[in-house]
PDB file of C-alpha atoms in Angstrom:
ATOM      1  CA  MET A 133    -121.634  -7.918  62.656  1.00 89.00           C
ATOM      2  CA  ARG A 134    -125.376  -8.074  63.296  1.00 94.00           C
ATOM      3  CA  ALA A 135    -127.329  -8.150  60.033  1.00 96.00           C
ATOM      4  CA  LEU A 136    -130.997  -7.664  59.092  1.00 97.00           C
ATOM      5  CA  LEU A 137    -132.461  -9.006  55.831  1.00 98.00           C
ATOM      6  CA  ILE A 138    -135.163  -6.880  54.173  1.00 97.00           C
ATOM      7  CA  ASP A 139    -136.787  -8.364  51.092  1.00 97.00           C
ATOM      8  CA  ASP A 140    -140.423  -9.106  50.218  1.00 96.00           C
ATOM      9  CA  GLU A 141    -139.489 -12.434  48.565  1.00 95.00           C
ATOM     10  CA  ARG A 142    -139.061 -15.407  50.895  1.00 96.00           C
ATOM     11  CA  LEU A 143    -136.761 -17.231  48.461  1.00 96.00           C
ATOM     12  CA  ALA A 144    -134.518 -14.166  48.198  1.00 96.00           C
ATOM     13  CA  ARG A 145    -134.164 -14.049  51.990  1.00 97.00           C
ATOM     14  CA  ALA A 146    -133.418 -17.767  52.050  1.00 97.00           C
ATOM     15  CA  GLU A 147    -130.690 -17.288  49.434  1.00 97.00           C
ATOM     16  CA  LEU A 148    -129.123 -14.513  51.503  1.00 97.00           C
ATOM     17  CA  ARG A 149    -129.104 -16.827  54.511  1.00 97.00           C
ATOM     18  CA  ARG A 150    -127.393 -19.507  52.431  1.00 97.00           C
ATOM     19  CA  LEU A 151    -124.691 -17.127  51.218  1.00 97.00           C
ATOM     20  CA  LEU A 152    -124.127 -15.660  54.677  1.00 97.00           C
ATOM     21  CA  ALA A 153    -123.727 -19.104  56.234  1.00 97.00           C
ATOM     22  CA  ALA A 154    -120.178 -19.066  54.829  1.00 96.00           C
ATOM     23  CA  HIS A 155    -119.425 -15.942  56.902  1.00 96.00           C
ATOM     24  CA  PRO A 156    -119.578 -16.776  60.627  1.00 95.00           C
ATOM     25  CA  GLU A 157    -118.664 -13.193  61.501  1.00 93.00           C
ATOM     26  CA  VAL A 158    -122.180 -12.173  60.400  1.00 95.00           C
ATOM     27  CA  GLU A 159    -125.085 -12.866  62.762  1.00 97.00           C
ATOM     28  CA  ILE A 160    -128.536 -12.606  61.152  1.00 97.00           C
ATOM     29  CA  VAL A 161    -130.713 -10.993  63.812  1.00 97.00           C
ATOM     30  CA  GLY A 162    -133.970 -10.775  61.867  1.00 97.00           C
ATOM     31  CA  GLU A 163    -135.915 -10.434  58.640  1.00 97.00           C
ATOM     32  CA  ALA A 164    -138.414  -7.913  57.291  1.00 97.00           C
ATOM     33  CA  VAL A 165    -140.737  -8.154  54.291  1.00 96.00           C
ATOM     34  CA  ASN A 166    -141.400  -4.478  53.435  1.00 95.00           C
ATOM     35  CA  ALA A 167    -140.289  -0.924  54.222  1.00 93.00           C
ATOM     36  CA  ALA A 168    -142.602  -0.420  57.223  1.00 94.00           C
ATOM     37  CA  ASP A 169    -141.538  -3.747  58.721  1.00 96.00           C
ATOM     38  CA  GLY A 170    -137.908  -2.847  58.039  1.00 95.00           C
ATOM     39  CA  ILE A 171    -138.181   0.461  59.931  1.00 94.00           C
ATOM     40  CA  GLN A 172    -139.668  -1.332  62.938  1.00 95.00           C
ATOM     41  CA  GLN A 173    -136.984  -4.016  62.918  1.00 95.00           C
ATOM     42  CA  ILE A 174    -134.115  -1.527  62.547  1.00 94.00           C
ATOM     43  CA  THR A 175    -135.468   0.556  65.429  1.00 92.00           C
ATOM     44  CA  ALA A 176    -135.889  -2.494  67.665  1.00 94.00           C
ATOM     45  CA  LEU A 177    -132.817  -4.542  66.728  1.00 95.00           C
ATOM     46  CA  LYS A 178    -130.305  -1.803  65.825  1.00 93.00           C
ATOM     47  CA  PRO A 179    -128.338  -3.953  63.347  1.00 94.00           C
ATOM     48  CA  ASP A 180    -124.877  -3.007  62.122  1.00 90.00           C
ATOM     49  CA  LEU A 181    -125.737  -3.980  58.559  1.00 93.00           C
ATOM     50  CA  VAL A 182    -128.890  -4.214  56.429  1.00 95.00           C
ATOM     51  CA  PHE A 183    -129.307  -6.200  53.236  1.00 97.00           C
ATOM     52  CA  LEU A 184    -131.978  -4.143  51.502  1.00 94.00           C
ATOM     53  CA  ASP A 185    -134.122  -4.820  48.445  1.00 94.00           C
ATOM     54  CA  VAL A 186    -135.037  -1.773  46.353  1.00 90.00           C
ATOM     55  CA  GLN A 187    -138.500  -2.610  45.021  1.00 89.00           C
ATOM     56  CA  MET A 188    -140.932  -3.669  47.749  1.00 91.00           C
ATOM     57  CA  PRO A 189    -144.673  -3.245  48.333  1.00 88.00           C
ATOM     58  CA  GLY A 190    -145.588  -0.120  50.287  1.00 88.00           C
ATOM     59  CA  GLY A 191    -142.368   1.776  49.558  1.00 88.00           C
ATOM     60  CA  SER A 192    -138.917   1.321  48.079  1.00 89.00           C
ATOM     61  CA  GLY A 193    -135.698   0.722  49.970  1.00 89.00           C
ATOM     62  CA  PHE A 194    -134.822   4.381  49.380  1.00 86.00           C
ATOM     63  CA  ASP A 195    -138.169   5.454  50.895  1.00 88.00           C
ATOM     64  CA  MET A 196    -137.388   3.341  53.940  1.00 90.00           C
ATOM     65  CA  LEU A 197    -133.975   4.950  54.435  1.00 85.00           C
ATOM     66  CA  ALA A 198    -135.540   8.406  54.157  1.00 83.00           C
ATOM     67  CA  ALA A 199    -137.884   7.580  57.047  1.00 85.00           C
ATOM     68  CA  LEU A 200    -135.075   6.575  59.430  1.00 83.00           C
ATOM     69  CA  GLU A 201    -133.450   8.934  61.906  1.00 75.00           C
ATOM     70  CA  GLU A 202    -130.123   7.121  61.554  1.00 75.00           C
ATOM     71  CA  ALA A 203    -129.359   4.431  59.000  1.00 76.00           C
ATOM     72  CA  PRO A 204    -127.039   1.444  59.534  1.00 84.00           C
ATOM     73  CA  GLU A 205    -124.619   0.289  56.853  1.00 87.00           C
ATOM     74  CA  VAL A 206    -126.550  -0.786  53.749  1.00 90.00           C
ATOM     75  CA  ILE A 207    -125.896  -3.372  51.050  1.00 92.00           C
ATOM     76  CA  PHE A 208    -128.565  -3.190  48.357  1.00 90.00           C
ATOM     77  CA  THR A 209    -129.748  -6.480  46.849  1.00 91.00           C
ATOM     78  CA  THR A 210    -131.936  -6.280  43.746  1.00 86.00           C
ATOM     79  CA  ALA A 211    -132.655  -7.923  40.410  1.00 83.00           C
ATOM     80  CA  PHE A 212    -132.415  -4.567  38.628  1.00 75.00           C
ATOM     81  CA  ASP A 213    -129.358  -2.577  37.607  1.00 70.00           C
ATOM     82  CA  GLN A 214    -130.937   0.857  37.090  1.00 68.00           C
ATOM     83  CA  TYR A 215    -130.711   1.804  40.780  1.00 63.00           C
ATOM     84  CA  ALA A 216    -126.953   1.359  41.101  1.00 60.00           C
ATOM     85  CA  LEU A 217    -126.126   5.072  40.700  1.00 56.00           C
ATOM     86  CA  GLN A 218    -128.702   6.022  43.329  1.00 63.00           C
ATOM     87  CA  ALA A 219    -127.310   3.391  45.673  1.00 59.00           C
ATOM     88  CA  PHE A 220    -123.776   4.760  45.505  1.00 56.00           C
ATOM     89  CA  GLU A 221    -125.029   8.349  45.742  1.00 56.00           C
ATOM     90  CA  VAL A 222    -126.398   7.448  49.174  1.00 57.00           C
ATOM     91  CA  ASN A 223    -123.063   5.933  50.193  1.00 63.00           C
ATOM     92  CA  ALA A 224    -124.209   2.308  50.208  1.00 75.00           C
ATOM     93  CA  LEU A 225    -121.509  -0.246  50.994  1.00 77.00           C
ATOM     94  CA  ASP A 226    -122.337  -2.219  47.863  1.00 83.00           C
ATOM     95  CA  TYR A 227    -124.975  -3.009  45.259  1.00 84.00           C
ATOM     96  CA  LEU A 228    -125.435  -6.730  44.687  1.00 89.00           C
ATOM     97  CA  GLN A 229    -127.483  -7.754  41.669  1.00 88.00           C
ATOM     98  CA  LYS A 230    -129.502 -10.963  41.894  1.00 90.00           C
ATOM     99  CA  PRO A 231    -128.617 -13.756  41.482  1.00 92.00           C
ATOM    100  CA  ILE A 232    -125.880 -12.783  43.945  1.00 93.00           C
ATOM    101  CA  GLN A 233    -122.453 -14.324  43.414  1.00 93.00           C
ATOM    102  CA  ALA A 234    -120.604 -15.661  46.460  1.00 95.00           C
ATOM    103  CA  THR A 235    -117.456 -13.731  45.510  1.00 93.00           C
ATOM    104  CA  ARG A 236    -119.376 -10.451  45.318  1.00 90.00           C
ATOM    105  CA  MET A 237    -120.951 -11.120  48.696  1.00 94.00           C
ATOM    106  CA  ALA A 238    -117.513 -11.808  50.202  1.00 94.00           C
ATOM    107  CA  ALA A 239    -116.104  -8.545  48.795  1.00 90.00           C
ATOM    108  CA  ALA A 240    -119.046  -6.532  50.147  1.00 89.00           C
ATOM    109  CA  LEU A 241    -118.687  -8.073  53.605  1.00 92.00           C
ATOM    110  CA  GLN A 242    -114.967  -7.369  53.631  1.00 89.00           C
ATOM    111  CA  ARG A 243    -115.687  -3.671  53.080  1.00 82.00           C
ATOM    112  CA  CYS A 244    -118.275  -3.735  55.840  1.00 84.00           C
ATOM    113  CA  SER A 245    -115.883  -5.559  58.188  1.00 84.00           C
ATOM    114  CA  LEU A 246    -113.227  -2.884  57.676  1.00 81.00           C
ATOM    115  CA  ARG A 247    -115.654  -0.114  58.582  1.00 73.00           C
ATOM    116  CA  HIS A 248    -116.988  -2.097  61.543  1.00 71.00           C
ATOM    117  CA  SER A 249    -113.487  -2.848  62.866  1.00 76.00           C
ATOM    118  CA  ARG A 250    -112.554   0.809  62.590  1.00 69.00           C
ATOM    119  CA  ALA A 251    -115.637   1.799  64.590  1.00 65.00           C
ATOM    120  CA  LEU A 252    -114.838  -0.775  67.296  1.00 68.00           C
ATOM    121  CA  ALA A 253    -111.272   0.504  67.493  1.00 67.00           C
ATOM    122  CA  TYR A 254    -112.507   4.065  68.068  1.00 57.00           C
ATOM    123  CA  ALA A 255    -114.910   2.797  70.745  1.00 58.00           C
ATOM    124  CA  ALA A 256    -112.146   0.830  72.507  1.00 65.00           C
ATOM    125  CA  ALA A 257    -110.006   3.954  72.556  1.00 63.00           C
ATOM    126  CA  GLY A 258    -112.824   5.909  74.186  1.00 58.00           C
ATOM    127  CA  VAL A 259    -113.451   7.907  71.031  1.00 48.00           C
ATOM    128  CA  SER A 260    -116.769   8.348  69.266  1.00 45.00           C
ATOM    129  CA  ALA A 261    -117.658   5.363  67.070  1.00 43.00           C
ATOM    130  CA  VAL A 262    -117.296   7.607  64.067  1.00 41.00           C
ATOM    131  CA  ALA A 263    -114.089   9.367  63.120  1.00 38.00           C
ATOM    132  CA  PRO A 264    -113.627  12.598  65.104  1.00 37.00           C
ATOM    133  CA  THR A 265    -113.639  14.686  61.924  1.00 34.00           C
ATOM    134  CA  ALA A 266    -116.886  13.147  60.676  1.00 35.00           C
ATOM    135  CA  ALA A 267    -120.422  14.200  61.558  1.00 39.00           C
ATOM    136  CA  LYS A 268    -123.645  12.298  61.622  1.00 66.00           C
ATOM    137  CA  LYS A 269    -125.415  12.148  58.303  1.00 70.00           C
ATOM    138  CA  LEU A 270    -128.890  12.872  57.044  1.00 79.00           C
ATOM    139  CA  PHE A 271    -130.564  10.729  54.418  1.00 78.00           C
ATOM    140  CA  ILE A 272    -132.608  12.938  52.070  1.00 84.00           C
ATOM    141  CA  LYS A 273    -134.945  11.708  49.359  1.00 80.00           C
ATOM    142  CA  ASP A 274    -136.467  14.377  47.104  1.00 82.00           C
ATOM    143  CA  GLY A 275    -138.309  12.886  44.139  1.00 80.00           C
ATOM    144  CA  GLU A 276    -135.970  10.431  42.430  1.00 71.00           C
ATOM    145  CA  ARG A 277    -132.795  11.938  43.908  1.00 79.00           C
ATOM    146  CA  CYS A 278    -131.241  10.686  47.149  1.00 77.00           C
ATOM    147  CA  TRP A 279    -128.335  11.921  49.257  1.00 80.00           C
ATOM    148  CA  PHE A 280    -126.459  10.987  52.434  1.00 75.00           C
ATOM    149  CA  VAL A 281    -125.293  14.384  53.696  1.00 83.00           C
ATOM    150  CA  GLY A 282    -122.794  14.983  56.478  1.00 81.00           C
ATOM    151  CA  LEU A 283    -124.194  17.578  58.890  1.00 86.00           C
ATOM    152  CA  GLN A 284    -120.903  19.456  58.709  1.00 87.00           C
ATOM    153  CA  ASP A 285    -121.704  20.135  55.028  1.00 90.00           C
ATOM    154  CA  VAL A 286    -125.153  21.635  55.679  1.00 94.00           C
ATOM    155  CA  ARG A 287    -125.030  25.422  55.880  1.00 95.00           C
ATOM    156  CA  LEU A 288    -128.738  26.166  56.307  1.00 96.00           C
ATOM    157  CA  PHE A 289    -132.059  24.494  57.170  1.00 96.00           C
ATOM    158  CA  GLU A 290    -135.122  26.400  55.996  1.00 95.00           C
ATOM    159  CA  SER A 291    -138.696  25.574  57.022  1.00 93.00           C
ATOM    160  CA  ASP A 292    -141.189  24.955  54.215  1.00 90.00           C
ATOM    161  CA  GLY A 293    -144.438  23.817  55.846  1.00 84.00           C
ATOM    162  CA  ASN A 294    -144.035  20.253  57.091  1.00 83.00           C
ATOM    163  CA  TYR A 295    -140.852  19.988  55.017  1.00 89.00           C
ATOM    164  CA  THR A 296    -137.379  21.432  55.486  1.00 93.00           C
ATOM    165  CA  ARG A 297    -135.167  22.674  52.659  1.00 95.00           C
ATOM    166  CA  VAL A 298    -131.565  21.590  53.228  1.00 95.00           C
ATOM    167  CA  TYR A 299    -128.791  23.725  51.720  1.00 95.00           C
ATOM    168  CA  PHE A 300    -125.503  21.924  50.985  1.00 93.00           C
ATOM    169  CA  ASP A 301    -123.000  22.111  48.124  1.00 89.00           C
ATOM    170  CA  HIS A 302    -125.066  23.320  45.144  1.00 88.00           C
ATOM    171  CA  HIS A 303    -128.180  21.449  46.260  1.00 91.00           C
ATOM    172  CA  LYS A 304    -131.251  22.455  48.261  1.00 92.00           C
ATOM    173  CA  PRO A 305    -133.648  19.490  48.311  1.00 92.00           C
ATOM    174  CA  LEU A 306    -136.727  19.199  50.499  1.00 91.00           C
ATOM    175  CA  MET A 307    -136.684  16.768  53.406  1.00 88.00           C
ATOM    176  CA  LEU A 308    -139.843  15.310  54.927  1.00 82.00           C
ATOM    177  CA  ARG A 309    -139.035  16.541  58.425  1.00 84.00           C
ATOM    178  CA  SER A 310    -140.192  19.667  60.232  1.00 87.00           C
ATOM    179  CA  LEU A 311    -137.606  22.212  61.369  1.00 89.00           C
ATOM    180  CA  ASN A 312    -138.599  21.628  65.024  1.00 88.00           C
ATOM    181  CA  HIS A 313    -138.061  17.886  64.604  1.00 84.00           C
ATOM    182  CA  LEU A 314    -134.588  18.433  63.133  1.00 86.00           C
ATOM    183  CA  GLU A 315    -133.579  20.980  65.761  1.00 88.00           C
ATOM    184  CA  GLU A 316    -133.918  18.363  68.518  1.00 83.00           C
ATOM    185  CA  ARG A 317    -131.232  16.274  66.813  1.00 81.00           C
ATOM    186  CA  LEU A 318    -128.696  19.000  66.004  1.00 87.00           C
ATOM    187  CA  ASP A 319    -125.688  20.100  68.049  1.00 87.00           C
ATOM    188  CA  PRO A 320    -126.717  23.466  69.580  1.00 88.00           C
ATOM    189  CA  GLN A 321    -123.078  24.548  69.674  1.00 86.00           C
ATOM    190  CA  ARG A 322    -122.870  24.297  65.883  1.00 89.00           C
ATOM    191  CA  PHE A 323    -126.435  24.928  64.692  1.00 93.00           C
ATOM    192  CA  PHE A 324    -128.217  28.133  65.693  1.00 93.00           C
ATOM    193  CA  ARG A 325    -132.004  28.646  65.505  1.00 93.00           C
ATOM    194  CA  ALA A 326    -131.956  32.083  63.888  1.00 93.00           C
ATOM    195  CA  SER A 327    -135.725  32.400  63.481  1.00 91.00           C
ATOM    196  CA  ARG A 328    -138.947  30.445  63.187  1.00 90.00           C
ATOM    197  CA  ARG A 329    -137.912  29.516  59.623  1.00 93.00           C
ATOM    198  CA  HIS A 330    -134.140  29.074  59.773  1.00 95.00           C
ATOM    199  CA  ILE A 331    -131.397  27.076  61.487  1.00 95.00           C
ATOM    200  CA  VAL A 332    -127.871  28.168  60.537  1.00 95.00           C
ATOM    201  CA  ASN A 333    -124.584  26.270  60.678  1.00 94.00           C
ATOM    202  CA  LEU A 334    -122.334  28.735  62.520  1.00 92.00           C
ATOM    203  CA  ASP A 335    -119.288  27.474  60.625  1.00 91.00           C
ATOM    204  CA  TYR A 336    -120.712  29.037  57.456  1.00 93.00           C
ATOM    205  CA  VAL A 337    -121.468  32.521  58.846  1.00 92.00           C
ATOM    206  CA  GLU A 338    -119.134  35.076  57.257  1.00 92.00           C
ATOM    207  CA  ARG A 339    -120.654  38.325  58.481  1.00 91.00           C
ATOM    208  CA  ALA A 340    -123.141  39.559  61.072  1.00 92.00           C
ATOM    209  CA  ALA A 341    -124.481  43.098  60.854  1.00 92.00           C
ATOM    210  CA  PRO A 342    -127.095  44.941  62.963  1.00 91.00           C
ATOM    211  CA  ASN A 343    -130.390  45.613  61.179  1.00 90.00           C
ATOM    212  CA  GLU A 344    -133.052  48.294  61.639  1.00 87.00           C
ATOM    213  CA  ALA A 345    -135.294  45.942  63.633  1.00 84.00           C
ATOM    214  CA  GLY A 346    -132.683  45.605  66.354  1.00 86.00           C
ATOM    215  CA  GLY A 347    -131.688  42.127  65.291  1.00 88.00           C
ATOM    216  CA  LEU A 348    -128.915  40.875  63.032  1.00 93.00           C
ATOM    217  CA  ASP A 349    -128.485  40.049  59.358  1.00 93.00           C
ATOM    218  CA  LEU A 350    -126.238  37.045  58.824  1.00 94.00           C
ATOM    219  CA  THR A 351    -124.381  36.536  55.545  1.00 93.00           C
ATOM    220  CA  LEU A 352    -123.359  32.973  54.772  1.00 94.00           C
ATOM    221  CA  ARG A 353    -120.421  31.948  52.570  1.00 87.00           C
ATOM    222  CA  ASP A 354    -122.547  31.633  49.446  1.00 84.00           C
ATOM    223  CA  ALA A 355    -124.112  35.095  50.015  1.00 84.00           C
ATOM    224  CA  LEU A 356    -127.305  33.638  51.504  1.00 89.00           C
ATOM    225  CA  MET A 357    -128.877  36.132  53.912  1.00 92.00           C
ATOM    226  CA  VAL A 358    -130.625  35.102  57.127  1.00 94.00           C
ATOM    227  CA  GLU A 359    -132.329  37.497  59.558  1.00 93.00           C
ATOM    228  CA  VAL A 360    -131.958  36.990  63.308  1.00 93.00           C
ATOM    229  CA  SER A 361    -134.672  38.444  65.510  1.00 85.00           C
ATOM    230  CA  ARG A 362    -133.825  40.893  68.306  1.00 84.00           C
ATOM    231  CA  ARG A 363    -134.737  38.232  70.879  1.00 84.00           C
ATOM    232  CA  ARG A 364    -132.280  35.714  69.392  1.00 88.00           C
ATOM    233  CA  ALA A 365    -129.510  38.216  68.560  1.00 89.00           C
ATOM    234  CA  ALA A 366    -128.040  38.150  72.082  1.00 85.00           C
ATOM    235  CA  GLN A 367    -127.987  34.347  72.005  1.00 86.00           C
ATOM    236  CA  PHE A 368    -126.177  34.419  68.653  1.00 89.00           C
ATOM    237  CA  LYS A 369    -123.568  36.868  69.970  1.00 82.00           C
ATOM    238  CA  ASN A 370    -122.940  34.609  72.936  1.00 80.00           C
ATOM    239  CA  LEU A 371    -122.549  31.495  70.765  1.00 79.00           C
ATOM    240  CA  ALA A 372    -120.351  33.272  68.234  1.00 74.00           C
ATOM    241  CA  SER A 373    -118.330  35.027  70.986  1.00 66.00           C
ATOM    242  CA  LEU A 374    -119.062  38.456  69.512  1.00 52.00           C
TER     243      LEU A 374
END
């Protein structure tokens, strides 16, 4: 496993190196000292695993994750315990509190190794590196709340200026991404651009009815209504096989 260490304290990074020396399966490919540096290193090095401090100058570890298109596996390392709930809400592998115990490090790496081995097995079998039933995930940070959301669970994206409101479960947080930016990264066979303001997950459409403007009114499972313009209605019918 290729690992990146992100921590603003040199001694903390040195301690991580010392602990990881007992685990030859982990190759440390680089270090970063803040969130901006971490984003650059992740983009360039594409590590399998990141050891990530929470409190850093210029942005927290959660801020850094929110700025990434795709996040690697994350083990949080911090001197504070109040971020543990947030860490597990974003599906972190583990949350190691400083000073880090060797046994806790070993347990965290074992979890990571299991996930990594599973991904390699899928790849060797010619299957996507993620399980076939899983979808890529979005990391969303809205205020103090954070989520890792599977795209299969998102029923609607709604434009709100330079932000996008993401509807999933009973939540609808704002994400610092434009709708056009998100559309480029979505599967066009699953996500339909209904209008300038909306992208709909076709799996959640329960009803489509003609409207007076010559377009369509879509009703989603939770009774959300989305209007499809006349120009896009034919495209929707083709995608939905209507």
